[in-house]
Coordinates of C-alpha atoms and ligand atoms in Angstrom, one line a residue:
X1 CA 15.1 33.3 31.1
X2 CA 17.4 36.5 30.2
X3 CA 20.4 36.5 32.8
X4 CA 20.2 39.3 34.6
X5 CA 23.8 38.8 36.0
X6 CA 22.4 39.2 39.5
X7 CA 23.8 37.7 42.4
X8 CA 21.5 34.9 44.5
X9 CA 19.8 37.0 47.5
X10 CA 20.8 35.8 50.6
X11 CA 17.5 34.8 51.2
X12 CA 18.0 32.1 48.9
X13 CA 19.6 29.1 50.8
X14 CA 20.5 25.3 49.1
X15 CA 17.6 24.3 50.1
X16 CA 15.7 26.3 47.9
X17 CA 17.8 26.0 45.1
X18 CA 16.4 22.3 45.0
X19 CA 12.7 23.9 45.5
X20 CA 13.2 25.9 42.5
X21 CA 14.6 23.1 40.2
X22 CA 12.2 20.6 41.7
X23 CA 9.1 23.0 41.3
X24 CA 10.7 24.2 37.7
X25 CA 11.0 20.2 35.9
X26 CA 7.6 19.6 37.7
X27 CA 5.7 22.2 36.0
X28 CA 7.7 21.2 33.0
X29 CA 6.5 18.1 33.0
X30 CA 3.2 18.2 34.6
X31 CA 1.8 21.4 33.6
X32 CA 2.9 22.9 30.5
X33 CA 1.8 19.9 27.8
X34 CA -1.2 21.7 29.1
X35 CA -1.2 25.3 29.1
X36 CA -2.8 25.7 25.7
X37 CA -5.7 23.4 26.7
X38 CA -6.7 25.2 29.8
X39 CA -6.2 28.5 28.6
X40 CA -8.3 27.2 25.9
X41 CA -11.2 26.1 28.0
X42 CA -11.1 29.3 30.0
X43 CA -10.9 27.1 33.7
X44 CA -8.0 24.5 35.1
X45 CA -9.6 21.0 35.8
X46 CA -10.0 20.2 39.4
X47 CA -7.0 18.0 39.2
X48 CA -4.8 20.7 39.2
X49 CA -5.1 21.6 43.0
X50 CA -4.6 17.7 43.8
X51 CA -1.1 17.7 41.5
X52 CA 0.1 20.7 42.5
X53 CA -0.7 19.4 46.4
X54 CA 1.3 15.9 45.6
X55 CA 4.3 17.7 44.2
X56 CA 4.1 19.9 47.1
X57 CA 3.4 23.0 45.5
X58 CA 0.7 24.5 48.3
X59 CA 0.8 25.1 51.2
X60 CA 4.9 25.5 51.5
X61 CA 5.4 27.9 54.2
X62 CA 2.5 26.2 56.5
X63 CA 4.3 24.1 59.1
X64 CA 4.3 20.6 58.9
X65 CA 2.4 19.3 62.0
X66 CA -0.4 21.4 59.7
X67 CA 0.4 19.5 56.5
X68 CA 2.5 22.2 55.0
X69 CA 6.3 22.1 54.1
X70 CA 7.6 23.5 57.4
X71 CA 9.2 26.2 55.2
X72 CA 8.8 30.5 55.0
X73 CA 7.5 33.1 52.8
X74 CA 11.0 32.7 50.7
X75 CA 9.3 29.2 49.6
X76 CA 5.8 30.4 48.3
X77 CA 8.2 32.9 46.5
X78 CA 10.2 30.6 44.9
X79 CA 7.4 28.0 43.7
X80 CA 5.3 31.1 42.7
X81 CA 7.7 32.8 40.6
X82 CA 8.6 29.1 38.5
X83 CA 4.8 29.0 38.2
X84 CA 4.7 33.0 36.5
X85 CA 7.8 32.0 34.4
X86 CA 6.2 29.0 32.9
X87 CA 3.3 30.9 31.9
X88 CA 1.0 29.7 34.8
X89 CA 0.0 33.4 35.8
X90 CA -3.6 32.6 36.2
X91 CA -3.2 29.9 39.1
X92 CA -4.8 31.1 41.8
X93 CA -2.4 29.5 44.4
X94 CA -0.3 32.1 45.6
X95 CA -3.8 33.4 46.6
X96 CA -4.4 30.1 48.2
X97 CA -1.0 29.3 50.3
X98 CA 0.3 32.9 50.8
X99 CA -2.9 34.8 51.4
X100 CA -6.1 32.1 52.7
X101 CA -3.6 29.6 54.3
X102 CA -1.8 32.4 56.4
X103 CA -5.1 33.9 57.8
X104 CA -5.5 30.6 59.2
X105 CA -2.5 29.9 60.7
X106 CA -2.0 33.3 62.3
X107 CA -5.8 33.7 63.3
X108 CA -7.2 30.4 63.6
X109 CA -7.6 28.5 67.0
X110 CA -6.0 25.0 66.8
X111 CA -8.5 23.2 66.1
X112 CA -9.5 25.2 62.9
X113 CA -6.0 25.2 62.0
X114 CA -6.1 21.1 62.2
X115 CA -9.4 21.2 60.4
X116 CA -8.6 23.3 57.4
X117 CA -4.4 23.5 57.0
X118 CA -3.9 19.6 56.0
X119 CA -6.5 19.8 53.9
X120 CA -5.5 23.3 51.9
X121 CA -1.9 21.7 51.8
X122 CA -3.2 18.5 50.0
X123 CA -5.4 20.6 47.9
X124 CA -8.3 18.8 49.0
X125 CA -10.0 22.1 50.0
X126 CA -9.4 25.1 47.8
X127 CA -9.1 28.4 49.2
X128 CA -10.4 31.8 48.2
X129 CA -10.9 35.3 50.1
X130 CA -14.0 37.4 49.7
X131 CA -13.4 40.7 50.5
X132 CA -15.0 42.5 47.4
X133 CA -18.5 43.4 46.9
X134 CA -20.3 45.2 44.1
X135 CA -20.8 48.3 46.2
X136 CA -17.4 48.1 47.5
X137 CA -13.7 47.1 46.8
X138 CA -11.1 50.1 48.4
X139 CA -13.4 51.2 51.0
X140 CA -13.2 47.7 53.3
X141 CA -14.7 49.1 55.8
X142 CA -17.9 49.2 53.7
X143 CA -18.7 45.7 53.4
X144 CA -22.5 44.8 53.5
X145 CA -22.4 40.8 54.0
X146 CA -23.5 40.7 57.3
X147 CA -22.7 37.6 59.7
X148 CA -25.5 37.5 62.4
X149 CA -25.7 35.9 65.9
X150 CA -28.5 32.7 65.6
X151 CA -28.4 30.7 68.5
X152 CA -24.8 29.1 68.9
X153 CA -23.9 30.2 65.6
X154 CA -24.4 32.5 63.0
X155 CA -26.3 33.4 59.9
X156 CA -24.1 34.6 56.6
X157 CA -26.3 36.7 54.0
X158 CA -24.7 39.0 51.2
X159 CA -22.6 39.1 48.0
X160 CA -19.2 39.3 46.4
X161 CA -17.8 39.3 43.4
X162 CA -14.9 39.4 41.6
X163 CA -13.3 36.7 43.6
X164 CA -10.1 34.4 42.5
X165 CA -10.8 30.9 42.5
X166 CA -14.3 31.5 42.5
X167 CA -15.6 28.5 41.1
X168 CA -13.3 25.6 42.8
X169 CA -13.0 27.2 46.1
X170 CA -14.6 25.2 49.0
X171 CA -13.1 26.9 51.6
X172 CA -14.1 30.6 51.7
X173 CA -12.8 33.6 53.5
X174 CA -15.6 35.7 54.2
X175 CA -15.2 39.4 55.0
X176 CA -18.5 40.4 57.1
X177 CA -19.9 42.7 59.4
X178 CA -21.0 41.3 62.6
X179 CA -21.8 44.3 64.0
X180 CA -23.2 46.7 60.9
X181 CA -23.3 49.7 63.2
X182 CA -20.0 49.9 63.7
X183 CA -16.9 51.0 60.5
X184 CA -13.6 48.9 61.2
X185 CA -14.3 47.1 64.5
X186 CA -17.8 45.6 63.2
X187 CA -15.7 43.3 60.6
X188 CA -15.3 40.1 61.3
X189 CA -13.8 36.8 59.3
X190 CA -15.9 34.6 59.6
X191 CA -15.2 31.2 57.6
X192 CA -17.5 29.1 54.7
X193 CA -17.0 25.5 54.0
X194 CA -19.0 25.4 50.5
X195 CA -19.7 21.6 50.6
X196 CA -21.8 21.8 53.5
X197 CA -23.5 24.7 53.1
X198 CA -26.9 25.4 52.0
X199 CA -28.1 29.1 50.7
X200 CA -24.5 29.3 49.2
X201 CA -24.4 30.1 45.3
X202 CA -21.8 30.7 43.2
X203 CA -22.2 32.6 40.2
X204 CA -20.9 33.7 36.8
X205 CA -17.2 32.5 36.3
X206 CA -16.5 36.6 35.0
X207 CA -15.7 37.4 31.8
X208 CA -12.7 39.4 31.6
X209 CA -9.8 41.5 29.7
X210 CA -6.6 39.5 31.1
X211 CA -6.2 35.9 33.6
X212 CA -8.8 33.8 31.2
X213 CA -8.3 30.8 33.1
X214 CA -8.7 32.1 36.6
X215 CA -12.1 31.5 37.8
X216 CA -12.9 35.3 39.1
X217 CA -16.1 35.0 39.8
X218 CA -19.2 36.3 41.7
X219 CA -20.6 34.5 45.2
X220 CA -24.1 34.7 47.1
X221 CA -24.5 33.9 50.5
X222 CA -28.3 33.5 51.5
X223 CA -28.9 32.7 55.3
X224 CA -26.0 30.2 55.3
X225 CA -26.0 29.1 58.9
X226 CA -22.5 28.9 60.3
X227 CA -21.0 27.1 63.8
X228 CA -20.0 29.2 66.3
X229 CA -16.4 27.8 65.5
X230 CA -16.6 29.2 61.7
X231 CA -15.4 32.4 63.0
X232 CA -11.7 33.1 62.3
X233 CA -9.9 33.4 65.7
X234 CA -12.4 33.6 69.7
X235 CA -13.6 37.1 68.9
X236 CA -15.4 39.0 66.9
X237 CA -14.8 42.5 65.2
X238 CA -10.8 41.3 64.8
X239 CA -11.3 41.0 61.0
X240 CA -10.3 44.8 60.0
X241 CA -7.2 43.9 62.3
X242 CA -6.2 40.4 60.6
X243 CA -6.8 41.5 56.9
X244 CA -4.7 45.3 57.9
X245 CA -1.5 43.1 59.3
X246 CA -1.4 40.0 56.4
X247 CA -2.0 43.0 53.1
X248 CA 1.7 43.6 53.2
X249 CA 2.2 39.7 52.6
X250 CA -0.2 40.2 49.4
X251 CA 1.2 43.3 48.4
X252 CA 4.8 41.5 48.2
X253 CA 2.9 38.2 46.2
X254 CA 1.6 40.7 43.6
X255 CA 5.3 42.5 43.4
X256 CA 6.8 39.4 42.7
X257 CA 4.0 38.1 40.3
X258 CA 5.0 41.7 38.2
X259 CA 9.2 40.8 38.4
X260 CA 8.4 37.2 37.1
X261 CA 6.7 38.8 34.2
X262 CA 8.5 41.3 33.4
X263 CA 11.5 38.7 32.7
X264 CA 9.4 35.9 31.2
X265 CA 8.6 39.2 28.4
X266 CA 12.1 39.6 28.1
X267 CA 13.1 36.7 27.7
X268 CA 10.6 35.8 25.5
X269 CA 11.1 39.4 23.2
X270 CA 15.1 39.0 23.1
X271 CA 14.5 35.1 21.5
X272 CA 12.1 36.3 19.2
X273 CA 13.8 39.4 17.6
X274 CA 16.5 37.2 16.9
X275 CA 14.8 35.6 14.3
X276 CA 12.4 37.8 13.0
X277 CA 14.1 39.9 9.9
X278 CA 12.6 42.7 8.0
X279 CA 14.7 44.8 5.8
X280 CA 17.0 42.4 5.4
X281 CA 18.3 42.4 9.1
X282 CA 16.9 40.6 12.5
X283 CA 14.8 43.2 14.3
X284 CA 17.7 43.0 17.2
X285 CA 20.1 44.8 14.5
X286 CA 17.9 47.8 14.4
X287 CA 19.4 50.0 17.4
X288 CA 15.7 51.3 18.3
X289 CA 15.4 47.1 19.4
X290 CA 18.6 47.2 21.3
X291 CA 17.5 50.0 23.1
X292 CA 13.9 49.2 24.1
X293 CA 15.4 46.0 25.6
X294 CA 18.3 47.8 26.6
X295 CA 15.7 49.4 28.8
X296 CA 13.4 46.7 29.5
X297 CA 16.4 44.4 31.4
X298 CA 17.6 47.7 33.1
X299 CA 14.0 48.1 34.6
X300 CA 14.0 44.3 35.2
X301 CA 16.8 44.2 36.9
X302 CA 15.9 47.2 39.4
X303 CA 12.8 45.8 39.6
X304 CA 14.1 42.1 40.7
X305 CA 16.5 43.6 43.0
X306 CA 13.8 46.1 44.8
X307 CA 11.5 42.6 45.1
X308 CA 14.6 40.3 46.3
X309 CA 15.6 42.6 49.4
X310 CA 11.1 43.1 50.1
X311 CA 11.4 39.1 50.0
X312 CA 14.7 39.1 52.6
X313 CA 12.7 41.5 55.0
X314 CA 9.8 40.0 55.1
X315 CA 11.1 36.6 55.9
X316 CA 13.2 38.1 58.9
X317 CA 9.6 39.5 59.9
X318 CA 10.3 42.8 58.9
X319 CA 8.6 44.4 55.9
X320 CA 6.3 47.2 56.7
X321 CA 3.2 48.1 55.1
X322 CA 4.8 51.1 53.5
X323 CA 7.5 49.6 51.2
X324 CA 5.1 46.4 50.5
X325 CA 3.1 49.1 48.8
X326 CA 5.8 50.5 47.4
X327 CA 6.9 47.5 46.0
X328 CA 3.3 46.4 44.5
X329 CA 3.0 50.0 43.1
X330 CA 5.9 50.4 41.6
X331 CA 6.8 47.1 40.1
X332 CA 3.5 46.4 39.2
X333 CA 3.2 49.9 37.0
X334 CA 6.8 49.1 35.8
X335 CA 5.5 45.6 35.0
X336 CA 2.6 47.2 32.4
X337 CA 5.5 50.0 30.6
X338 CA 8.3 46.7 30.0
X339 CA 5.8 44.5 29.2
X340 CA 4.2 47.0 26.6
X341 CA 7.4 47.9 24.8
X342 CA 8.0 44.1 24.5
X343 CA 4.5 43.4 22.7
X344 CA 5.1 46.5 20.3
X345 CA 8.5 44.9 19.4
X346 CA 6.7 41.6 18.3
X347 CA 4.4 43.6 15.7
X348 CA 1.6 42.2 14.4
X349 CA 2.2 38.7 16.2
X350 CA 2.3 40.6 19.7
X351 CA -1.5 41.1 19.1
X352 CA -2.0 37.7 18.6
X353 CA -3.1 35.2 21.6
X354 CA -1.1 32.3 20.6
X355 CA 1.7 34.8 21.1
X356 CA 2.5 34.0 25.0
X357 CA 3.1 38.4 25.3
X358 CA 0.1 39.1 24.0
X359 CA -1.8 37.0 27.0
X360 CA 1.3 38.7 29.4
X361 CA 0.1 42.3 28.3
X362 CA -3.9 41.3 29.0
X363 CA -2.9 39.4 32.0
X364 CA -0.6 42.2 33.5
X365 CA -3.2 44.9 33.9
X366 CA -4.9 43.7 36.6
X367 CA -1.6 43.7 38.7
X368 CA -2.3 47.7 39.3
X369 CA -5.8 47.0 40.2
X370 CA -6.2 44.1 42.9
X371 CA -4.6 43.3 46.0
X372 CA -5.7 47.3 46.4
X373 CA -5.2 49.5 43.6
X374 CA -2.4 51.3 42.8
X375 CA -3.6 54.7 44.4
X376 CA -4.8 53.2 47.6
X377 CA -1.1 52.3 47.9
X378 CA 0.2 55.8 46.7
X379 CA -2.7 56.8 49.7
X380 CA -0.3 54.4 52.6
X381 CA 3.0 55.8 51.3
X382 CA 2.0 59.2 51.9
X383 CA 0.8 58.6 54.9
X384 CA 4.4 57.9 56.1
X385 CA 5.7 61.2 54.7
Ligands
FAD401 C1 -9.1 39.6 38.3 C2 -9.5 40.1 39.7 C3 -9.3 39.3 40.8 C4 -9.7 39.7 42.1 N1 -9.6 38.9 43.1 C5 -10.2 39.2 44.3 C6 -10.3 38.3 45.4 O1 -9.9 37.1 45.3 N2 -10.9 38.7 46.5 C7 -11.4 39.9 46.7 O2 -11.9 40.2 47.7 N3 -11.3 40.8 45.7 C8 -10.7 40.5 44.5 N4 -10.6 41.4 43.5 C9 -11.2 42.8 43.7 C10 -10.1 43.9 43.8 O3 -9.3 43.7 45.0 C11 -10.8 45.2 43.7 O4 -11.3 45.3 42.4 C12 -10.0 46.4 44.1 O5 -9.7 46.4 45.4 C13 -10.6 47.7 43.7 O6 -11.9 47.8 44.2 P1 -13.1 48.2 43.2 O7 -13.0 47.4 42.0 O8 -14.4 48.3 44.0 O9 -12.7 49.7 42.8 P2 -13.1 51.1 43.5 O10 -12.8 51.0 45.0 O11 -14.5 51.4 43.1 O12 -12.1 52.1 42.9 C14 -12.3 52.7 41.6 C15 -11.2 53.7 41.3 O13 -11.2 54.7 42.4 C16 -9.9 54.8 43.0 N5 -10.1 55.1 44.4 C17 -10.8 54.5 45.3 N6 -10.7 55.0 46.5 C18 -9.8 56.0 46.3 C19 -9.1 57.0 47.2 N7 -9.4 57.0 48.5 N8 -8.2 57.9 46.7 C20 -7.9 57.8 45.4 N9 -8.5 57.0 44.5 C21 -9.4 56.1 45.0 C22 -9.3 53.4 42.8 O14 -7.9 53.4 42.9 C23 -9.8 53.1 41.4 O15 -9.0 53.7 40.4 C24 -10.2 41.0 42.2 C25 -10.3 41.9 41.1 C26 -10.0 41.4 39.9 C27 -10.1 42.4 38.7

């Protein structure tokens, strides 16, 4: 990776020094012989969940009496960004331990903490969050799937789509109205184990421009009866509530997915202008080259800096909505400029998709899309003005 001549962020203690060597030689080892293979196949075998859970990749900021590392938000950051700079951008686990996992641990009673956690961290269960529907993505408070009271539980019908880890989730995070007469305080969570749970469907794994491998992918839910203890949390209508104060957590995991990108490009565009020549000179000895990536590491570098002191507030519990939003907007659009000027510098081969920047540039657009879109956070910011 380029050195950005940055100093370690104070967030960064010994301890996760060794996470980030340990994390960076396992995915070395483990993962990349294979990177071609599953990008190939369009879907990462099952397997994947189970290694990554061995070599205790998920799960890391999940305490341990709940099977999880015992660590903080400054773990899932470091394991997620060795994931991004190894080219693992479509792994859906930063979705699984930093977004599913914490709406467990901060809204779950105990016992559905000790039912689901342990088995999340061993990758046993696979997590996803189902938020999106085909008639509605910004406007949550539009959701249709509608959980209704049936005796001592509750019946699930409704669809969504577009949703990460689609097709190996077993343990789904449903957004749902259990009162559809009412906007934000009808919304519930309301939790689906797939493996038990008849009038569940999964559909299409979705076709897409960017993220081939990740398993996006449409979900039905036909009168799927659900316990009473399914719901996230002892009452209902919370779920507005719960998803409002864990977005600034996803926000920051999309910010950070953009900085690891933006210097894998860099990286990878300073190595390969070194060799390539063309009028008798490496592409690097043609000033236009040194100043693009002139540019690119200076916009790096903010970037990393502006995602290191997010990461240092949120872990002393401290990161507001507003600069989480910041961060997601900002990097994320940076992310698509740096990561563009890279690919043009790479000519022809930047257009090619055993070229690693040309999957980065197809990968990267989504960044300004999910996790809310780029204008719903311009929408929070100006809220604050
Ligand atoms: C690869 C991928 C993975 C995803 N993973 C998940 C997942 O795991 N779980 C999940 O629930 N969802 C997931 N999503 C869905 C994603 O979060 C939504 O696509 C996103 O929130 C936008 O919703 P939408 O697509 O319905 O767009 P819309 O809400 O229809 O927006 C269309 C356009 O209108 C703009 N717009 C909307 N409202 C306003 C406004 N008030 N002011 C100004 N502009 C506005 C938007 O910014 C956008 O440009 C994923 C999407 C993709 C592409």
């Amino acid at each position: 990776m380029p050195d950005l001549n940055l100093p370690r962020p104070e967030w960064m203690t010994e301890d996760l020094v060794l996470l980030e060597e340990q994390a960076r030689r396992f995915i070395a080892d483990e993962f990349v012989p294979h990177l071609d293979e599953w990008h190939e196949k369009g879907m990462y075998p099952r397997e994947v969940w189970t290694k990554a859970g061995e070599a205790g990749l998920l799960c890391a900021s999940m305490p341990e009496e709940y099977g999880g590392a015992g660590g903080t938000f400054a773990h899932e950051a470091v394991i997620n960004r060795e994931l991004s700079l190894a080219g693992f951008d479509t792994f859906g686990s930063p979705l699984h331990s930093g977004i599913v996992a914490p709406y467990i641990l901060h809204y779950g009673t105990d016992e559905q903490k000790k039912r689901w956690l342990p088995k999340l961290a061993t990758g046993e269960m696979v997590g996803a969050i189902a938020m999106t529907e085909p008639g509605t993505g910004s406007d949550l408070q539009g959701v249709r799937t509608k959980a209704e009271k049936s005796g001592n539980g509750y019946v699930l019908n409704g669809s969504k789509t577009f949703i990460t880890n689609g097709q190996h989730a077993n343990l789904i995070v449903v957004v749902a109205k259990t009162d559809p007469k009412q906007g934000a305080k009808g919304v519930s969570l309301i939790v689906v184990e797939t493996d038990d749970a008849p009038g569940f469907r999964r559909g299409r794994k979705l076709k897409k421009l960017g993220m081939d491998s990740a398993d996006t992918s449409e979900l039905f839910f036909e009168d799927v009866k659900l316990p009473a203890e399914n719901m996230l949390g002892t009452e209902e209508g919370q779920g507005f509530y719960q998803l409002m104060q864990e977005l600034p957590q996803e926000r920051l995991i999309v910010a950070l997915h953009a900085v690891a990108m933006m210097e894998r490009a860099v990286a990878l565009t300073a190595d390969y202008v070194k060799q390539r020549k063309a009028f008798g000179k490496t592409i690097m000895e043609f000033q236009n080259t040194q100043f693009e990536l002139a540019e690119c590491k200076t916009q790096t570098v903010m970037a990393k800096v502006f995602v290191d002191y997010c990461i240092g507030r949120h872990v002393a519990g401290d990161l507001d909505t507003v600069t989480a939003s910041m961060a997601k907007y900002k990097l994320s659009d940076m992310q698509g400029d740096v990561i563009d000027r890279c690919l043009q510098l790479f000519g022809g081969y930047g257009y090619m998709d055993e070229y690693p920047i040309s999957r980065l540039y197809r990968d990267a657009r989504v960044l300004r899309i999910y996790a809310g879109t780029n204008e719903i956070m311009k929408l929070l910011i100006a809220r604050s003005l």
